[in-house]
């Protein structure tokens, strides 16, 4: 489970947890991972805290190996970690930041997937879920978030293409669009300077919050985990 330290990732990790279930928790912040681990333990699950910066893709193999050693086998991979930055006019964006965002939101996902796939294919069983965004369906809905929209659109293409390749392998690969969820990511966008990220973008996120349009991380986590029971593959799941 990536991005397991807070927001949607923490809620999914806790929802997955139960007696006999080992949940590997990946993110950078050790204190946030520790809090998620406590919540996993409270549900009877076994947490494994794996602090890792997914932008450093060369470290992903070792992180997955740690998870495999702790759990025995890896049955489910939820690629949830993601960043919404850099926001603002694309001409003003630092190219290095743009590339790092693509690395976290897309390249790291493929590195994690490639690391778990051989084991899943050998056991003919696996579930891979890639957390995307409604912005992938409407790239013009998030003007000023060029790296984010680019990464999520490519993530969905990667997912659906891989699902076709893995048809009948026992390994399913699906997209999940979580809806608009009240998480630290949403609060971070609202806290930005409208002059820097663009008034339209800022106003949209402030309004969603003010209108009570945001759902809870627990709500979207239940929906995501509910989908794991079926054998669908190559689907774009949306929160209900
Ligand atoms: N919230 C929404 O309304 C919404 C809507 C559509 C899609 N989504 C998607 O849902 C996912 C989760 O979003 P969220 O709102 O829960 O975000 P969040 O509250 O900011 O949490 C993001 C998680 O990802 C981790 N992360 C970020 N950069 C990382 C890195 N370089 N290496 C390892 N872990 C990293 C963070 O931990 P560290 O910072 O400690 O590393 C944190 O645990 C994202 O993919 C986002 O695009 C969210």
Tab-separated table of C-alpha atoms and ligand atoms in Angstrom:
chain	number	residue	atom	x	y	z
A	1	UNK	CA	0.000	0.000	0.000
A	2	UNK	CA	1.740	3.195	-1.102
A	3	UNK	CA	1.008	6.626	0.317
A	4	UNK	CA	-0.141	4.818	3.467
A	5	UNK	CA	0.825	7.593	5.880
A	6	UNK	CA	-2.271	9.768	5.602
A	7	UNK	CA	-5.383	10.580	3.587
A	8	UNK	CA	-6.812	7.932	1.274
A	9	UNK	CA	-3.822	5.597	1.638
A	10	UNK	CA	-4.128	5.389	5.410
A	11	UNK	CA	-7.859	4.685	5.153
A	12	UNK	CA	-7.332	1.935	2.544
A	13	UNK	CA	-4.571	0.334	4.630
A	14	UNK	CA	-6.870	0.238	7.661
A	15	UNK	CA	-9.786	-1.062	5.586
A	16	UNK	CA	-7.574	-3.871	4.229
A	17	UNK	CA	-6.396	-4.835	7.714
A	18	UNK	CA	-7.748	-7.767	9.661
A	19	UNK	CA	-6.591	-10.903	11.472
A	20	UNK	CA	-4.044	-12.800	9.368
A	21	UNK	CA	-3.508	-9.889	6.972
A	22	UNK	CA	-0.072	-8.268	6.657
A	23	UNK	CA	-0.207	-4.731	5.280
A	24	UNK	CA	3.028	-3.159	4.031
A	25	UNK	CA	2.893	0.611	4.506
A	26	UNK	CA	5.019	2.731	2.150
A	27	UNK	CA	5.533	6.514	2.339
A	28	UNK	CA	8.286	8.891	3.419
A	29	UNK	CA	7.110	10.178	6.831
A	30	UNK	CA	7.903	7.626	9.590
A	31	UNK	CA	5.635	9.289	12.175
A	32	UNK	CA	2.629	9.100	9.861
A	33	UNK	CA	3.418	5.473	9.014
A	34	UNK	CA	3.582	4.707	12.739
A	35	UNK	CA	0.083	6.135	13.252
A	36	UNK	CA	-1.305	4.077	10.354
A	37	UNK	CA	0.465	1.001	11.734
A	38	UNK	CA	-1.257	1.511	15.099
A	39	UNK	CA	-4.642	1.666	13.352
A	40	UNK	CA	-3.865	-1.495	11.321
A	41	UNK	CA	-2.875	-3.288	14.534
A	42	UNK	CA	-6.085	-2.159	16.227
A	43	UNK	CA	-8.007	-4.011	13.483
A	44	UNK	CA	-6.026	-7.191	14.129
A	45	UNK	CA	-3.730	-6.804	11.100
A	46	UNK	CA	0.068	-6.923	10.969
A	47	UNK	CA	1.629	-3.689	9.702
A	48	UNK	CA	5.087	-3.427	8.142
A	49	UNK	CA	6.362	0.150	8.031
A	50	UNK	CA	8.593	0.786	5.026
A	51	UNK	CA	9.754	4.413	4.821
A	52	UNK	CA	10.790	5.098	1.238
A	53	UNK	CA	10.865	8.021	-1.158
A	54	UNK	CA	9.222	6.685	-4.307
A	55	UNK	CA	10.894	9.421	-6.342
A	56	UNK	CA	14.077	7.401	-5.751
A	57	UNK	CA	12.935	4.575	-7.979
A	58	UNK	CA	16.181	2.635	-7.532
A	59	UNK	CA	15.069	1.969	-3.925
A	60	UNK	CA	11.734	0.412	-4.895
A	61	UNK	CA	13.050	-3.118	-5.463
A	62	UNK	CA	14.439	-3.322	-1.930
A	63	UNK	CA	11.210	-1.907	-0.450
A	64	UNK	CA	9.128	-4.549	-2.231
A	65	UNK	CA	11.547	-7.250	-1.086
A	66	UNK	CA	11.035	-6.141	2.525
A	67	UNK	CA	7.287	-6.413	2.069
A	68	UNK	CA	7.618	-9.879	0.540
A	69	UNK	CA	9.864	-11.119	3.354
A	70	UNK	CA	7.353	-9.916	5.950
A	71	UNK	CA	4.213	-11.171	4.216
A	72	UNK	CA	5.462	-14.300	2.446
A	73	UNK	CA	3.606	-13.472	-0.760
A	74	UNK	CA	2.201	-10.252	-2.162
A	75	UNK	CA	-1.427	-10.634	-3.251
A	76	UNK	CA	-2.462	-6.992	-3.597
A	77	UNK	CA	-0.697	-3.792	-4.640
A	78	UNK	CA	-2.493	-0.487	-4.237
A	79	UNK	CA	-0.546	2.295	-5.963
A	80	UNK	CA	-2.002	5.297	-4.197
A	81	UNK	CA	0.932	7.635	-3.416
A	82	UNK	CA	0.670	10.750	-5.512
A	83	UNK	CA	1.461	14.445	-5.593
A	84	UNK	CA	-0.572	17.257	-7.110
A	85	UNK	CA	2.321	19.712	-7.445
A	86	UNK	CA	3.636	21.654	-9.313
A	87	UNK	CA	0.555	23.880	-9.702
A	88	UNK	CA	0.369	27.084	-11.699
A	89	UNK	CA	1.150	28.293	-15.190
A	90	UNK	CA	3.152	25.601	-16.958
A	91	UNK	CA	5.574	28.147	-18.433
A	92	UNK	CA	6.640	29.039	-14.873
A	93	UNK	CA	7.064	25.479	-13.674
A	94	UNK	CA	10.481	24.114	-12.811
A	95	UNK	CA	11.130	21.290	-15.320
A	96	UNK	CA	12.826	19.219	-12.626
A	97	UNK	CA	9.731	19.427	-10.395
A	98	UNK	CA	7.513	18.482	-13.321
A	99	UNK	CA	9.649	15.411	-13.988
A	100	UNK	CA	9.719	14.424	-10.299
A	101	UNK	CA	5.922	14.562	-10.153
A	102	UNK	CA	5.737	12.250	-13.183
A	103	UNK	CA	8.241	9.943	-11.495
A	104	UNK	CA	6.178	9.679	-8.295
A	105	UNK	CA	2.760	9.449	-9.975
A	106	UNK	CA	3.701	7.204	-12.892
A	107	UNK	CA	7.258	5.839	-13.074
A	108	UNK	CA	7.244	4.621	-9.459
A	109	UNK	CA	3.918	2.882	-10.099
A	110	UNK	CA	5.411	0.916	-12.961
A	111	UNK	CA	8.530	0.096	-10.910
A	112	UNK	CA	6.356	-1.244	-8.071
A	113	UNK	CA	4.202	-3.185	-10.499
A	114	UNK	CA	7.166	-4.745	-12.272
A	115	UNK	CA	8.621	-5.737	-8.898
A	116	UNK	CA	5.478	-7.583	-7.750
A	117	UNK	CA	4.363	-9.035	-11.091
A	118	UNK	CA	6.675	-12.069	-11.377
A	119	UNK	CA	5.467	-13.379	-7.996
A	120	UNK	CA	1.815	-12.704	-8.796
A	121	UNK	CA	2.092	-14.398	-12.193
A	122	UNK	CA	3.813	-17.424	-10.656
A	123	UNK	CA	1.014	-17.839	-8.102
A	124	UNK	CA	-1.606	-16.975	-10.771
A	125	UNK	CA	-3.208	-14.560	-8.313
A	126	UNK	CA	-2.896	-10.835	-7.806
A	127	UNK	CA	-4.749	-7.564	-7.569
A	128	UNK	CA	-3.192	-4.293	-8.718
A	129	UNK	CA	-5.134	-1.062	-8.261
A	130	UNK	CA	-3.830	2.266	-9.518
A	131	UNK	CA	-5.375	5.313	-7.883
A	132	UNK	CA	-6.075	7.929	-10.532
A	133	UNK	CA	-8.303	10.986	-10.623
A	134	UNK	CA	-11.432	12.205	-12.357
A	135	UNK	CA	-9.099	14.761	-13.962
A	136	UNK	CA	-7.850	11.983	-16.257
A	137	UNK	CA	-11.280	11.895	-17.886
A	138	UNK	CA	-11.448	15.687	-18.210
A	139	UNK	CA	-7.934	17.076	-18.701
A	140	UNK	CA	-9.384	20.581	-19.101
A	141	UNK	CA	-10.945	20.436	-15.610
A	142	UNK	CA	-7.650	21.102	-13.855
A	143	UNK	CA	-5.954	23.911	-15.712
A	144	UNK	CA	-2.715	24.711	-13.876
A	145	UNK	CA	-2.128	21.089	-12.926
A	146	UNK	CA	-0.362	19.960	-16.081
A	147	UNK	CA	2.002	17.402	-14.527
A	148	UNK	CA	-0.819	15.926	-12.429
A	149	UNK	CA	-3.234	15.531	-15.328
A	150	UNK	CA	-0.501	14.207	-17.614
A	151	UNK	CA	0.592	11.627	-15.044
A	152	UNK	CA	-2.918	10.404	-14.217
A	153	UNK	CA	-3.935	10.128	-17.873
A	154	UNK	CA	-0.794	8.125	-18.642
A	155	UNK	CA	-1.367	6.032	-15.505
A	156	UNK	CA	-4.792	5.020	-16.788
A	157	UNK	CA	-3.388	4.132	-20.229
A	158	UNK	CA	-0.650	2.050	-18.572
A	159	UNK	CA	-3.249	0.256	-16.427
A	160	UNK	CA	-5.695	-0.609	-19.192
A	161	UNK	CA	-2.939	-1.708	-21.568
A	162	UNK	CA	-1.352	-3.956	-18.929
A	163	UNK	CA	-4.748	-5.442	-18.040
A	164	UNK	CA	-5.180	-6.521	-21.666
A	165	UNK	CA	-1.743	-8.122	-21.636
A	166	UNK	CA	-2.463	-9.985	-18.392
A	167	UNK	CA	-5.954	-11.209	-19.303
A	168	UNK	CA	-6.535	-14.756	-17.994
A	169	UNK	CA	-3.301	-14.676	-15.954
A	170	UNK	CA	-5.094	-14.484	-12.592
A	171	UNK	CA	-3.657	-10.996	-12.071
A	172	UNK	CA	-6.126	-8.123	-12.395
A	173	UNK	CA	-5.143	-4.504	-13.002
A	174	UNK	CA	-7.658	-1.703	-12.518
A	175	UNK	CA	-7.905	2.054	-12.150
A	176	UNK	CA	-9.663	3.625	-9.167
A	177	UNK	CA	-10.894	7.220	-9.224
A	178	UNK	CA	-11.510	8.080	-5.566
A	179	UNK	CA	-13.751	11.145	-5.972
A	180	UNK	CA	-13.119	14.452	-4.209
A	181	UNK	CA	-11.876	13.441	-0.764
A	182	UNK	CA	-11.074	15.599	2.279
A	183	UNK	CA	-7.377	14.795	2.800
A	184	UNK	CA	-4.206	16.792	3.548
A	185	UNK	CA	-3.729	17.059	-0.234
A	186	UNK	CA	-7.004	18.972	-0.580
A	187	UNK	CA	-6.105	21.219	2.374
A	188	UNK	CA	-2.703	21.887	0.841
A	189	UNK	CA	-4.265	23.106	-2.414
A	190	UNK	CA	-6.668	25.390	-0.516
A	191	UNK	CA	-3.728	26.857	1.410
A	192	UNK	CA	-1.878	27.908	-1.762
A	193	UNK	CA	-1.689	31.492	-2.958
A	194	UNK	CA	-4.356	31.943	-5.680
A	195	UNK	CA	-2.006	34.296	-7.536
A	196	UNK	CA	0.545	31.511	-7.834
A	197	UNK	CA	-1.590	28.479	-8.673
A	198	UNK	CA	-4.276	30.348	-10.610
A	199	UNK	CA	-7.484	31.850	-9.227
A	200	UNK	CA	-9.777	29.457	-11.108
A	201	UNK	CA	-8.088	26.346	-9.739
A	202	UNK	CA	-7.902	27.724	-6.210
A	203	UNK	CA	-11.535	28.839	-6.243
A	204	UNK	CA	-12.676	25.398	-7.435
A	205	UNK	CA	-11.049	23.599	-4.495
A	206	UNK	CA	-12.170	26.184	-1.926
A	207	UNK	CA	-15.745	25.932	-3.229
A	208	UNK	CA	-15.804	22.106	-3.117
A	209	UNK	CA	-14.831	22.312	0.549
A	210	UNK	CA	-17.264	25.115	1.384
A	211	UNK	CA	-20.138	23.321	-0.365
A	212	UNK	CA	-19.537	20.152	1.657
A	213	UNK	CA	-18.823	18.264	-1.573
A	214	UNK	CA	-15.835	16.339	-0.204
A	215	UNK	CA	-16.247	12.740	0.936
A	216	UNK	CA	-14.269	11.053	3.698
A	217	UNK	CA	-11.172	8.905	3.119
A	218	UNK	CA	-12.972	6.032	4.883
A	219	UNK	CA	-15.891	6.204	2.429
A	220	UNK	CA	-13.681	5.972	-0.650
A	221	UNK	CA	-11.489	3.302	0.993
A	222	UNK	CA	-14.509	1.038	1.588
A	223	UNK	CA	-15.472	1.425	-2.045
A	224	UNK	CA	-11.975	0.598	-3.333
A	225	UNK	CA	-11.545	-2.438	-1.083
A	226	UNK	CA	-15.052	-3.651	-1.991
A	227	UNK	CA	-13.961	-3.912	-5.613
A	228	UNK	CA	-11.059	-6.225	-4.756
A	229	UNK	CA	-13.383	-9.181	-4.241
A	230	UNK	CA	-14.372	-9.421	-7.912
A	231	UNK	CA	-12.297	-10.610	-10.821
A	232	UNK	CA	-12.851	-7.579	-13.062
A	233	UNK	CA	-9.803	-6.363	-14.907
A	234	UNK	CA	-9.099	-3.394	-17.169
A	235	UNK	CA	-11.845	-1.350	-15.507
A	236	UNK	CA	-12.000	2.264	-14.425
A	237	UNK	CA	-13.673	2.015	-11.015
A	238	UNK	CA	-15.195	5.189	-9.625
A	239	UNK	CA	-16.354	5.875	-6.105
A	240	UNK	CA	-20.060	5.306	-5.472
B	1	LIG	N1	-7.907	13.813	-2.228
B	1	LIG	C1	-8.562	13.869	-3.365
B	1	LIG	O1	-9.581	14.580	-3.489
B	1	LIG	C2	-8.094	13.073	-4.551
B	1	LIG	C3	-8.862	13.154	-5.738
B	1	LIG	C4	-8.476	12.410	-6.837
B	1	LIG	C5	-7.346	11.597	-6.748
B	1	LIG	N2	-6.615	11.548	-5.607
B	1	LIG	C6	-5.435	10.667	-5.580
B	1	LIG	O2	-5.453	9.869	-4.421
B	1	LIG	C7	-4.114	9.580	-4.013
B	1	LIG	C8	-3.953	9.926	-2.533
B	1	LIG	O3	-4.266	11.285	-2.374
B	1	LIG	P1	-4.489	11.939	-0.927
B	1	LIG	O4	-5.459	13.045	-1.147
B	1	LIG	O5	-4.724	10.915	0.100
B	1	LIG	O6	-3.035	12.609	-0.735
B	1	LIG	P2	-2.219	13.030	0.601
B	1	LIG	O7	-3.160	13.278	1.689
B	1	LIG	O8	-1.272	14.094	0.217
B	1	LIG	O9	-1.369	11.681	0.909
B	1	LIG	C9	-0.408	11.279	-0.040
B	1	LIG	C10	0.380	10.084	0.470
B	1	LIG	O10	1.380	9.782	-0.527
B	1	LIG	C11	2.678	9.794	0.084
B	1	LIG	N3	3.714	10.268	-0.817
B	1	LIG	C12	3.776	11.460	-1.472
B	1	LIG	N4	4.950	11.591	-2.109
B	1	LIG	C13	5.641	10.448	-1.875
B	1	LIG	C14	6.932	9.993	-2.232
B	1	LIG	N5	7.781	10.743	-2.964
B	1	LIG	N6	7.337	8.777	-1.799
B	1	LIG	C15	6.518	8.016	-1.021
B	1	LIG	N7	5.291	8.398	-0.653
B	1	LIG	C16	4.863	9.607	-1.063
B	1	LIG	C17	2.525	10.731	1.283
B	1	LIG	O11	3.473	10.471	2.295
B	1	LIG	P3	4.873	11.277	2.468
B	1	LIG	O12	4.642	12.699	2.077
B	1	LIG	O13	5.207	11.071	3.891
B	1	LIG	O14	5.828	10.565	1.567
B	1	LIG	C18	1.121	10.372	1.773
B	1	LIG	O15	1.166	9.226	2.587
B	1	LIG	C19	-3.197	10.373	-4.939
B	1	LIG	O16	-2.714	9.538	-5.965
B	1	LIG	C20	-4.123	11.438	-5.516
B	1	LIG	O17	-3.722	11.858	-6.781
B	1	LIG	C21	-6.963	12.274	-4.511
